[in-house]
Amino acid sequence: MARPRKDVKFQHRGAGSNGKARRPSSSMSEISETASEPGSPPRNGTLTKTETPEAPPRSDYEKKKQTFITRTIWTLVMIGIFFWAMFAGHIYIIIIVTAVQIISFKEVIAIANVPSRARSLRFTKALNWYFLGTFMYFLYGESVIYYFKHILLIDRILLPLATHHRFISFMLYLIGFVFFVGSLQKGHYKFQFQQFAWTHMALFLIVGQAHFIINNIFEGMIWFFLPVSLVITNDIFAYICGITFGRTPLIKISPKKTWEGFLGAWFFTILLGIGFTNVMMRYKYFICPVNDLGASFFTGLECDPNPVFMPHKYSLPVELPQWTHVPTTFTFAPMQLHILVFATFASLIAPFGGFFASGLKRTFKIKDFGDSIPGHGGMTDRMDCQFIMGFFAFMYYSSFIATYKTSVGGVIEAAITGLTPEEQMEVVRGLSKHLVNQGVIPEAVLEYLSGQMRRR
């Protein structure tokens, strides 16, 4: 009996009229592995593949149900983390905002990245992260120096970093710039310059605006919580009003948005904004600027409240007839008027941050920026309106609400940068004499300081 030859190819039953056999769907390695599995012994010298029942495809209803459950669970998780961090202290909120901007930066950079080219250019990703670190060092340093200069400027090690912070930041950026120019490779110029421009756009739109959100936290928790809560409230009620009585499309780039949902959300955002404000104004933890990063809601903060939170009496410009029984004087805090501006911006302007993000996703033909949050997509998908809202909140606060007065940090900065050591000693002696006259410190302290100064 002749031995069978190896690698004999048999014509498939479904071969076409040209006589060529179709390629088997499974390789020989797959067949051999299947044959070695228990429950599939060879029969009559031929290999048989074990048939495993396939799971029935899920219906659209089941898919939507699973997505809704996942989305709801992660929404509750995010809300829980947010409120825990807000009551635990300002430092935890700052950490969360920092993490959000890093993840958002990563997602935005990724959508314009070409992995095959990025792998051939070794320093593309490294430069992206280097510019992010440099930009964050500059912006965070500016905030820390501004709000905590009374601590930094009296420390021997931190003083040079504080006084020369901008120059150090600029030199760090120049190092990255020179390194980028030195890394340019022929045949990749266009891609590399696209990445350079895309990185700087992401830094401006994400990290730059997140910097102002950090400043809002330093100015008082209310200036962080109100903008965030107003955007979330507007998003929720725009959805509810849209699916309830929405009929007229709002903008082509986001076809699910309607005028009815847009205006209905504005109304409810104003109502809830007034309610949030009335509650938060009662607690100094929310309205006081940060002077202790270790403070929490339970330890509280102490300060002289901004006049915007104090009730004022207002009178109507004209007198109404007595038969109307309408009072001509009203007492309320100015913040209750400012919240109308905040709520209006959150309802009518901030959504265009979301429309901008929708246009960006359509440009690159992607559904979401990423999958950082299960059921929600990427971090940028949830924060697209928050960045522009936080930016507006800081600019509005600085222009119409903030009170500017001399601070301890400002006096120390002026003395260190504008006076000679001898003049600084005169300031110390003068302040000491004043405190002695006020009975704050004993006269022995002034005598000790005078003796030490004469020795010098």
CSV table of C-alpha atoms in Angstrom, one decimal:
chain,number,residue,atom,x,y,z
A,1,MET,CA,0.0,0.0,0.0
A,2,ALA,CA,1.5,3.3,-1.1
A,3,ARG,CA,2.1,5.9,1.6
A,4,PRO,CA,0.0,9.1,1.3
A,5,ARG,CA,1.9,12.1,0.1
A,6,LYS,CA,2.2,15.1,2.4
A,7,ASP,CA,0.7,18.5,1.7
A,8,VAL,CA,-1.8,17.2,-0.9
A,9,LYS,CA,-4.3,19.9,-1.7
A,10,PHE,CA,-7.9,18.9,-2.4
A,11,GLN,CA,-10.3,20.9,-4.4
A,12,HIS,CA,-13.0,22.6,-2.3
A,13,ARG,CA,-16.6,21.7,-3.1
A,14,GLY,CA,-17.4,25.3,-3.5
A,15,ALA,CA,-14.7,26.0,-6.1
A,16,GLY,CA,-15.6,28.3,-8.9
A,17,SER,CA,-15.8,27.4,-12.6
A,18,ASN,CA,-12.2,28.4,-13.1
A,19,GLY,CA,-11.2,25.3,-11.2
A,20,LYS,CA,-9.4,27.2,-8.4
A,21,ALA,CA,-10.3,26.2,-4.8
A,22,ARG,CA,-11.2,28.7,-2.2
A,23,ARG,CA,-8.8,29.3,0.6
A,24,PRO,CA,-9.8,27.5,3.8
A,25,SER,CA,-11.1,29.7,6.5
A,26,SER,CA,-8.8,28.2,9.1
A,27,SER,CA,-5.1,27.4,9.0
A,28,MET,CA,-3.5,24.0,9.5
A,29,SER,CA,-2.3,25.0,12.9
A,30,GLU,CA,-5.9,25.9,13.9
A,31,ILE,CA,-7.1,22.5,12.7
A,32,SER,CA,-4.4,20.6,14.5
A,33,GLU,CA,-5.1,22.5,17.7
A,34,THR,CA,-8.8,21.7,17.3
A,35,ALA,CA,-8.1,18.1,16.7
A,36,SER,CA,-6.1,17.9,19.9
A,37,GLU,CA,-8.9,19.2,22.0
A,38,PRO,CA,-10.9,16.8,24.0
A,39,GLY,CA,-14.3,15.9,22.6
A,40,SER,CA,-13.2,16.1,19.0
A,41,PRO,CA,-11.4,12.8,18.1
A,42,PRO,CA,-10.6,12.0,14.5
A,43,ARG,CA,-13.3,10.1,12.7
A,44,ASN,CA,-12.5,7.8,9.8
A,45,GLY,CA,-9.1,9.4,9.4
A,46,THR,CA,-10.5,12.9,9.0
A,47,LEU,CA,-10.3,15.9,11.3
A,48,THR,CA,-13.5,17.3,12.6
A,49,LYS,CA,-13.9,20.7,14.1
A,50,THR,CA,-15.9,21.0,17.3
A,51,GLU,CA,-18.9,23.2,16.8
A,52,THR,CA,-19.4,25.7,19.7
A,53,PRO,CA,-22.8,27.4,19.9
A,54,GLU,CA,-22.5,31.1,19.2
A,55,ALA,CA,-24.0,33.6,21.6
A,56,PRO,CA,-27.1,35.2,20.1
A,57,PRO,CA,-26.6,38.8,19.1
A,58,ARG,CA,-27.9,41.3,21.5
A,59,SER,CA,-30.8,43.5,20.5
A,60,ASP,CA,-30.6,47.3,20.3
A,61,TYR,CA,-32.7,47.5,23.5
A,62,GLU,CA,-30.2,45.3,25.4
A,63,LYS,CA,-27.3,47.4,24.1
A,64,LYS,CA,-29.0,50.7,25.1
A,65,LYS,CA,-29.9,49.2,28.5
A,66,GLN,CA,-26.3,48.1,29.2
A,67,THR,CA,-25.0,51.5,28.1
A,68,PHE,CA,-27.5,53.3,30.3
A,69,ILE,CA,-26.6,51.2,33.3
A,70,THR,CA,-22.8,51.7,32.8
A,71,ARG,CA,-23.3,55.4,32.2
A,72,THR,CA,-25.4,55.8,35.3
A,73,ILE,CA,-23.0,53.9,37.6
A,74,TRP,CA,-20.0,56.0,36.4
A,75,THR,CA,-22.0,59.2,36.7
A,76,LEU,CA,-22.8,58.4,40.3
A,77,VAL,CA,-19.1,57.5,40.9
A,78,MET,CA,-17.9,60.8,39.5
A,79,ILE,CA,-20.5,62.8,41.5
A,80,GLY,CA,-19.4,61.0,44.6
A,81,ILE,CA,-15.7,61.7,44.0
A,82,PHE,CA,-16.5,65.3,43.2
A,83,PHE,CA,-18.4,66.1,46.4
A,84,TRP,CA,-15.9,64.1,48.5
A,85,ALA,CA,-13.0,66.2,47.1
A,86,MET,CA,-14.9,69.4,47.5
A,87,PHE,CA,-15.6,68.9,51.2
A,88,ALA,CA,-12.2,67.2,51.9
A,89,GLY,CA,-10.3,70.3,50.9
A,90,HIS,CA,-9.0,72.5,48.1
A,91,ILE,CA,-5.9,70.5,47.5
A,92,TYR,CA,-7.9,67.5,46.4
A,93,ILE,CA,-10.0,69.5,43.9
A,94,ILE,CA,-6.7,70.9,42.5
A,95,ILE,CA,-5.4,67.3,42.1
A,96,ILE,CA,-8.6,66.3,40.3
A,97,VAL,CA,-8.4,69.3,37.9
A,98,THR,CA,-4.7,68.5,37.2
A,99,ALA,CA,-5.6,64.9,36.4
A,100,VAL,CA,-8.5,66.1,34.1
A,101,GLN,CA,-6.3,68.4,32.1
A,102,ILE,CA,-3.5,65.8,31.6
A,103,ILE,CA,-6.0,63.2,30.4
A,104,SER,CA,-7.8,65.7,28.2
A,105,PHE,CA,-4.4,66.8,26.7
A,106,LYS,CA,-3.5,63.2,26.0
A,107,GLU,CA,-6.8,62.6,24.2
A,108,VAL,CA,-6.6,65.7,22.1
A,109,ILE,CA,-3.0,65.0,21.1
A,110,ALA,CA,-3.9,61.4,20.2
A,111,ILE,CA,-6.6,62.2,17.6
A,112,ALA,CA,-4.1,64.0,15.3
A,113,ASN,CA,-1.3,61.5,15.9
A,114,VAL,CA,-0.1,59.0,13.2
A,115,PRO,CA,1.3,56.0,15.1
A,116,SER,CA,3.4,54.8,12.3
A,117,ARG,CA,5.2,58.1,11.9
A,118,ALA,CA,5.4,58.7,15.6
A,119,ARG,CA,7.2,55.4,16.0
A,120,SER,CA,9.7,56.4,13.3
A,121,LEU,CA,10.3,59.8,15.0
A,122,ARG,CA,11.6,59.0,18.4
A,123,PHE,CA,11.1,62.3,20.1
A,124,THR,CA,7.5,63.2,18.9
A,125,LYS,CA,5.7,62.0,22.0
A,126,ALA,CA,8.5,63.0,24.4
A,127,LEU,CA,8.3,66.6,23.1
A,128,ASN,CA,4.6,66.7,23.5
A,129,TRP,CA,4.9,65.7,27.2
A,130,TYR,CA,7.9,68.0,27.7
A,131,PHE,CA,5.9,71.1,26.5
A,132,LEU,CA,3.0,70.0,28.7
A,133,GLY,CA,5.3,69.8,31.8
A,134,THR,CA,6.9,73.2,31.0
A,135,PHE,CA,3.6,74.9,30.5
A,136,MET,CA,2.2,73.5,33.7
A,137,TYR,CA,5.3,74.5,35.6
A,138,PHE,CA,4.9,78.0,34.4
A,139,LEU,CA,1.2,78.4,35.0
A,140,TYR,CA,1.1,76.5,38.3
A,141,GLY,CA,4.1,78.5,39.5
A,142,GLU,CA,2.4,81.7,38.6
A,143,SER,CA,-0.6,80.8,40.7
A,144,VAL,CA,1.4,79.5,43.7
A,145,ILE,CA,3.6,82.6,43.8
A,146,TYR,CA,0.7,84.9,43.5
A,147,TYR,CA,-1.3,83.3,46.3
A,148,PHE,CA,1.5,82.1,48.6
A,149,LYS,CA,4.2,84.7,48.1
A,150,HIS,CA,4.2,85.4,51.9
A,151,ILE,CA,5.6,81.8,52.3
A,152,LEU,CA,7.8,81.5,49.2
A,153,LEU,CA,9.6,84.8,49.5
A,154,ILE,CA,10.9,84.3,53.0
A,155,ASP,CA,12.4,80.9,52.2
A,156,ARG,CA,16.1,80.9,51.2
A,157,ILE,CA,15.7,77.9,48.8
A,158,LEU,CA,12.4,78.9,47.2
A,159,LEU,CA,13.2,82.6,46.9
A,160,PRO,CA,15.4,82.4,43.7
A,161,LEU,CA,12.8,80.1,42.1
A,162,ALA,CA,10.0,82.5,42.9
A,163,THR,CA,11.8,85.7,41.9
A,164,HIS,CA,13.1,84.2,38.6
A,165,HIS,CA,10.2,81.9,37.8
A,166,ARG,CA,9.3,83.4,34.5
A,167,PHE,CA,12.8,83.4,33.2
A,168,ILE,CA,13.3,79.8,34.3
A,169,SER,CA,10.1,78.8,32.5
A,170,PHE,CA,11.1,80.7,29.4
A,171,MET,CA,14.5,78.9,29.3
A,172,LEU,CA,12.8,75.5,29.8
A,173,TYR,CA,10.5,76.3,26.8
A,174,LEU,CA,13.5,77.3,24.7
A,175,ILE,CA,15.2,74.0,25.4
A,176,GLY,CA,12.2,72.2,24.0
A,177,PHE,CA,12.0,74.5,21.0
A,178,VAL,CA,15.7,74.0,20.2
A,179,PHE,CA,15.3,70.3,20.6
A,180,PHE,CA,12.3,70.2,18.3
A,181,VAL,CA,14.2,72.1,15.6
A,182,GLY,CA,17.2,69.8,16.0
A,183,SER,CA,14.9,66.7,15.6
A,184,LEU,CA,13.4,67.7,12.3
A,185,GLN,CA,13.9,64.9,9.7
A,186,LYS,CA,13.8,65.1,6.0
A,187,GLY,CA,10.5,63.7,4.6
A,188,HIS,CA,8.7,64.3,7.9
A,189,TYR,CA,8.7,68.1,8.1
A,190,LYS,CA,5.0,68.5,7.5
A,191,PHE,CA,4.0,65.9,10.1
A,192,GLN,CA,6.4,67.3,12.7
A,193,PHE,CA,5.2,70.9,12.3
A,194,GLN,CA,1.6,69.7,12.4
A,195,GLN,CA,2.3,68.0,15.7
A,196,PHE,CA,4.1,71.1,17.0
A,197,ALA,CA,1.1,73.4,16.1
A,198,TRP,CA,-1.4,70.8,17.4
A,199,THR,CA,0.4,70.5,20.7
A,200,HIS,CA,0.4,74.3,21.2
A,201,MET,CA,-3.3,74.5,20.4
A,202,ALA,CA,-4.0,71.8,23.0
A,203,LEU,CA,-1.9,73.6,25.5
A,204,PHE,CA,-3.8,76.8,25.0
A,205,LEU,CA,-7.3,75.4,24.9
A,206,ILE,CA,-6.9,72.9,27.7
A,207,VAL,CA,-4.0,73.7,30.0
A,208,GLY,CA,-4.3,77.4,29.7
A,209,GLN,CA,-8.0,77.4,30.5
A,210,ALA,CA,-7.5,74.8,33.3
A,211,HIS,CA,-5.0,77.3,34.9
A,212,PHE,CA,-7.8,79.8,35.4
A,213,ILE,CA,-10.0,77.1,37.0
A,214,ILE,CA,-7.2,76.5,39.5
A,215,ASN,CA,-7.2,80.3,40.2
A,216,ASN,CA,-10.9,80.1,40.8
A,217,ILE,CA,-10.3,77.5,43.5
A,218,PHE,CA,-7.7,79.7,45.2
A,219,GLU,CA,-10.2,82.6,45.2
A,220,GLY,CA,-12.8,80.6,46.9
A,221,MET,CA,-14.6,77.2,46.4
A,222,ILE,CA,-17.8,79.0,45.3
A,223,TRP,CA,-16.0,80.3,42.2
A,224,PHE,CA,-15.2,76.7,41.2
A,225,PHE,CA,-18.4,74.9,42.3
A,226,LEU,CA,-20.9,77.4,40.7
A,227,PRO,CA,-19.5,77.3,37.2
A,228,VAL,CA,-19.1,73.5,37.2
A,229,SER,CA,-22.6,72.9,38.6
A,230,LEU,CA,-24.2,75.4,36.2
A,231,VAL,CA,-22.8,73.6,33.2
A,232,ILE,CA,-23.9,70.2,34.5
A,233,THR,CA,-27.3,71.5,35.3
A,234,ASN,CA,-27.7,73.1,31.9
A,235,ASP,CA,-26.6,69.9,30.2
A,236,ILE,CA,-29.1,67.8,32.1
A,237,PHE,CA,-32.1,70.1,31.5
A,238,ALA,CA,-31.2,70.6,27.9
A,239,TYR,CA,-31.5,66.9,27.5
A,240,ILE,CA,-34.7,66.6,29.4
A,241,CYS,CA,-36.4,69.6,27.7
A,242,GLY,CA,-35.1,68.5,24.3
A,243,ILE,CA,-36.6,65.0,24.5
A,244,THR,CA,-39.8,66.3,26.1
A,245,PHE,CA,-40.9,69.1,23.8
A,246,GLY,CA,-37.9,69.8,21.5
A,247,ARG,CA,-38.9,70.2,17.9
A,248,THR,CA,-36.8,72.9,16.3
A,249,PRO,CA,-33.1,72.0,15.4
A,250,LEU,CA,-30.6,74.5,16.9
A,251,ILE,CA,-27.4,74.0,15.0
A,252,LYS,CA,-26.4,71.7,12.1
A,253,ILE,CA,-23.1,70.6,13.7
A,254,SER,CA,-25.1,69.0,16.6
A,255,PRO,CA,-28.4,67.9,15.1
A,256,LYS,CA,-29.8,66.5,18.3
A,257,LYS,CA,-29.8,70.0,20.0
A,258,THR,CA,-33.1,71.9,19.8
A,259,TRP,CA,-34.1,75.5,20.5
A,260,GLU,CA,-36.7,74.3,23.0
A,261,GLY,CA,-34.1,72.4,25.0
A,262,PHE,CA,-31.6,75.3,24.7
A,263,LEU,CA,-34.0,77.9,26.2
A,264,GLY,CA,-35.7,75.5,28.7
A,265,ALA,CA,-32.3,74.6,30.1
A,266,TRP,CA,-31.5,78.4,30.5
A,267,PHE,CA,-34.6,78.9,32.6
A,268,PHE,CA,-33.9,75.9,35.0
A,269,THR,CA,-30.2,76.8,35.2
A,270,ILE,CA,-31.1,80.2,36.5
A,271,LEU,CA,-33.4,78.8,39.1
A,272,LEU,CA,-30.9,76.2,40.4
A,273,GLY,CA,-28.1,78.7,40.2
A,274,ILE,CA,-29.9,81.1,42.6
A,275,GLY,CA,-30.6,78.1,44.9
A,276,PHE,CA,-27.0,77.0,45.0
A,277,THR,CA,-25.8,80.6,45.6
A,278,ASN,CA,-28.1,81.2,48.5
A,279,VAL,CA,-26.9,78.0,50.2
A,280,MET,CA,-23.2,78.4,49.6
A,281,MET,CA,-23.1,82.1,50.7
A,282,ARG,CA,-23.8,81.0,54.3
A,283,TYR,CA,-20.5,79.1,54.7
A,284,LYS,CA,-17.2,80.8,54.8
A,285,TYR,CA,-15.5,77.6,53.6
A,286,PHE,CA,-17.0,78.3,50.2
A,287,ILE,CA,-16.7,82.1,50.0
A,288,CYS,CA,-13.2,82.6,51.6
A,289,PRO,CA,-10.0,82.7,49.5
A,290,VAL,CA,-7.6,79.9,50.3
A,291,ASN,CA,-5.1,80.7,52.9
A,292,ASP,CA,-4.6,77.2,54.2
A,293,LEU,CA,-4.4,74.3,51.7
A,294,GLY,CA,-4.9,71.9,54.7
A,295,ALA,CA,-8.4,73.3,55.5
A,296,SER,CA,-11.6,71.2,54.9
A,297,PHE,CA,-15.3,71.9,55.2
A,298,PHE,CA,-15.2,70.6,58.8
A,299,THR,CA,-12.3,72.8,59.9
A,300,GLY,CA,-13.5,75.8,57.9
A,301,LEU,CA,-11.8,79.0,56.8
A,302,GLU,CA,-11.8,82.5,58.2
A,303,CYS,CA,-11.8,85.8,56.3
A,304,ASP,CA,-13.6,89.1,55.9
A,305,PRO,CA,-16.3,88.1,53.3
A,306,ASN,CA,-16.3,89.9,50.0
A,307,PRO,CA,-18.9,92.6,49.9
A,308,VAL,CA,-20.6,90.8,47.1
A,309,PHE,CA,-21.9,88.3,49.6
A,310,MET,CA,-23.3,90.9,52.1
A,311,PRO,CA,-26.9,92.0,51.9
A,312,HIS,CA,-27.5,95.5,50.5
A,313,LYS,CA,-30.7,97.6,50.4
A,314,TYR,CA,-31.8,98.7,46.9
A,315,SER,CA,-34.6,101.1,46.0
A,316,LEU,CA,-36.5,101.4,42.8
A,317,PRO,CA,-35.6,104.5,40.7
A,318,VAL,CA,-39.2,105.5,40.5
A,319,GLU,CA,-42.0,105.5,43.2
A,320,LEU,CA,-45.0,103.3,42.4
A,321,PRO,CA,-48.5,104.2,43.4
A,322,GLN,CA,-49.6,102.9,46.8
A,323,TRP,CA,-52.5,100.9,45.3
A,324,THR,CA,-50.0,98.5,43.6
A,325,HIS,CA,-48.8,97.4,47.1
A,326,VAL,CA,-45.4,96.7,45.5
A,327,PRO,CA,-42.4,97.4,47.8
A,328,THR,CA,-40.0,100.1,46.6
A,329,THR,CA,-37.0,98.8,48.5
A,330,PHE,CA,-35.4,95.3,48.3
A,331,THR,CA,-32.6,93.7,50.4
A,332,PHE,CA,-30.4,91.1,48.8
A,333,ALA,CA,-26.8,90.3,48.2
A,334,PRO,CA,-25.2,91.5,44.9
A,335,MET,CA,-24.1,87.9,44.2
A,336,GLN,CA,-27.7,87.1,43.5
A,337,LEU,CA,-27.6,89.4,40.5
A,338,HIS,CA,-24.1,88.1,39.4
A,339,ILE,CA,-25.4,84.6,39.3
A,340,LEU,CA,-27.9,85.6,36.6
A,341,VAL,CA,-24.9,86.4,34.4
A,342,PHE,CA,-23.1,83.2,35.3
A,343,ALA,CA,-26.2,81.1,34.5
A,344,THR,CA,-26.8,82.9,31.3
A,345,PHE,CA,-23.3,82.3,30.1
A,346,ALA,CA,-23.5,78.6,31.1
A,347,SER,CA,-26.7,78.2,29.1
A,348,LEU,CA,-26.1,80.3,26.0
A,349,ILE,CA,-22.4,80.5,25.4
A,350,ALA,CA,-20.7,77.6,27.2
A,351,PRO,CA,-22.5,75.0,25.0
A,352,PHE,CA,-20.6,76.3,22.0
A,353,GLY,CA,-17.5,74.7,23.6
A,354,GLY,CA,-19.4,71.5,23.1
A,355,PHE,CA,-20.3,72.4,19.6
A,356,PHE,CA,-16.6,73.2,18.9
A,357,ALA,CA,-15.6,69.8,20.2
A,358,SER,CA,-18.3,68.1,18.0
A,359,GLY,CA,-16.9,69.9,15.0
A,360,LEU,CA,-13.5,68.7,15.9
A,361,LYS,CA,-14.7,65.1,16.2
A,362,ARG,CA,-16.5,65.3,12.9
A,363,THR,CA,-13.3,66.6,11.3
A,364,PHE,CA,-11.4,63.5,12.4
A,365,LYS,CA,-14.4,61.2,11.9
A,366,ILE,CA,-14.4,59.9,15.5
A,367,LYS,CA,-17.4,59.4,17.8
A,368,ASP,CA,-15.6,60.2,21.1
A,369,PHE,CA,-12.2,61.6,22.1
A,370,GLY,CA,-11.4,58.4,24.0
A,371,ASP,CA,-12.7,55.9,26.4
A,372,SER,CA,-11.4,57.2,29.7
A,373,ILE,CA,-14.8,57.2,31.3
A,374,PRO,CA,-16.9,54.0,30.7
A,375,GLY,CA,-20.3,54.9,29.2
A,376,HIS,CA,-19.3,58.6,28.7
A,377,GLY,CA,-16.5,58.4,26.2
A,378,GLY,CA,-13.4,60.5,26.8
A,379,MET,CA,-12.6,63.0,29.5
A,380,THR,CA,-12.7,65.8,26.9
A,381,ASP,CA,-16.2,64.8,25.9
A,382,ARG,CA,-17.4,65.6,29.4
A,383,MET,CA,-15.2,68.7,30.0
A,384,ASP,CA,-15.5,70.5,26.7
A,385,CYS,CA,-17.9,73.1,28.1
A,386,GLN,CA,-16.2,73.3,31.5
A,387,PHE,CA,-13.0,74.8,30.3
A,388,ILE,CA,-14.5,77.8,28.6
A,389,MET,CA,-16.9,78.3,31.6
A,390,GLY,CA,-14.1,78.3,34.1
A,391,PHE,CA,-12.2,80.8,32.0
A,392,PHE,CA,-15.2,83.1,31.9
A,393,ALA,CA,-15.7,82.8,35.6
A,394,PHE,CA,-12.2,83.9,36.4
A,395,MET,CA,-12.4,86.9,34.0
A,396,TYR,CA,-15.8,88.0,35.3
A,397,TYR,CA,-14.7,87.6,38.9
A,398,SER,CA,-11.4,89.6,38.3
A,399,SER,CA,-13.3,92.4,36.5
A,400,PHE,CA,-16.5,92.9,38.5
A,401,ILE,CA,-16.2,91.1,41.9
A,402,ALA,CA,-12.6,90.9,43.2
A,403,THR,CA,-11.5,93.4,45.8
A,404,TYR,CA,-7.9,94.4,45.5
A,405,LYS,CA,-6.1,95.5,48.7
A,406,THR,CA,-2.6,95.2,50.1
A,407,SER,CA,-1.7,91.8,51.2
A,408,VAL,CA,1.1,90.4,53.4
A,409,GLY,CA,2.6,88.7,50.4
A,410,GLY,CA,2.4,91.9,48.3
A,411,VAL,CA,4.2,93.9,51.0
A,412,ILE,CA,6.9,91.3,51.4
A,413,GLU,CA,7.4,91.1,47.7
A,414,ALA,CA,7.7,94.9,47.4
A,415,ALA,CA,10.2,95.0,50.2
A,416,ILE,CA,12.3,92.2,48.9
A,417,THR,CA,12.4,93.3,45.2
A,418,GLY,CA,12.4,97.1,45.7
A,419,LEU,CA,14.4,97.8,48.9
A,420,THR,CA,18.1,97.3,49.8
A,421,PRO,CA,19.0,95.2,52.8
A,422,GLU,CA,19.6,98.3,54.9
A,423,GLU,CA,16.1,99.7,53.9
A,424,GLN,CA,14.5,96.3,54.7
A,425,MET,CA,16.1,96.5,58.2
A,426,GLU,CA,14.6,100.0,58.6
A,427,VAL,CA,11.2,98.6,57.7
A,428,VAL,CA,11.6,95.8,60.3
A,429,ARG,CA,12.7,98.3,63.0
A,430,GLY,CA,9.7,100.6,62.2
A,431,LEU,CA,7.2,97.8,62.3
A,432,SER,CA,8.6,96.5,65.5
A,433,LYS,CA,8.4,100.0,67.1
A,434,HIS,CA,4.8,100.2,66.0
A,435,LEU,CA,3.9,96.8,67.4
A,436,VAL,CA,5.6,97.7,70.7
A,437,ASN,CA,3.5,100.9,70.9
A,438,GLN,CA,0.4,99.0,70.2
A,439,GLY,CA,1.2,96.5,73.0
A,440,VAL,CA,1.4,93.6,70.6
A,441,ILE,CA,5.0,92.6,71.3
A,442,PRO,CA,7.2,93.4,74.4
A,443,GLU,CA,9.8,96.1,74.2
A,444,ALA,CA,12.5,93.6,74.8
A,445,VAL,CA,12.0,92.3,71.2
A,446,LEU,CA,12.6,95.8,69.9
A,447,GLU,CA,15.8,96.2,72.0
A,448,TYR,CA,17.0,92.8,70.8
A,449,LEU,CA,16.4,93.7,67.1
A,450,SER,CA,18.1,97.1,67.6
A,451,GLY,CA,21.2,95.4,69.2
A,452,GLN,CA,21.5,92.9,66.4
A,453,MET,CA,21.2,95.5,63.7
A,454,ARG,CA,23.9,97.7,65.4
A,455,ARG,CA,26.3,94.7,65.3
A,456,ARG,CA,25.9,94.5,61.6
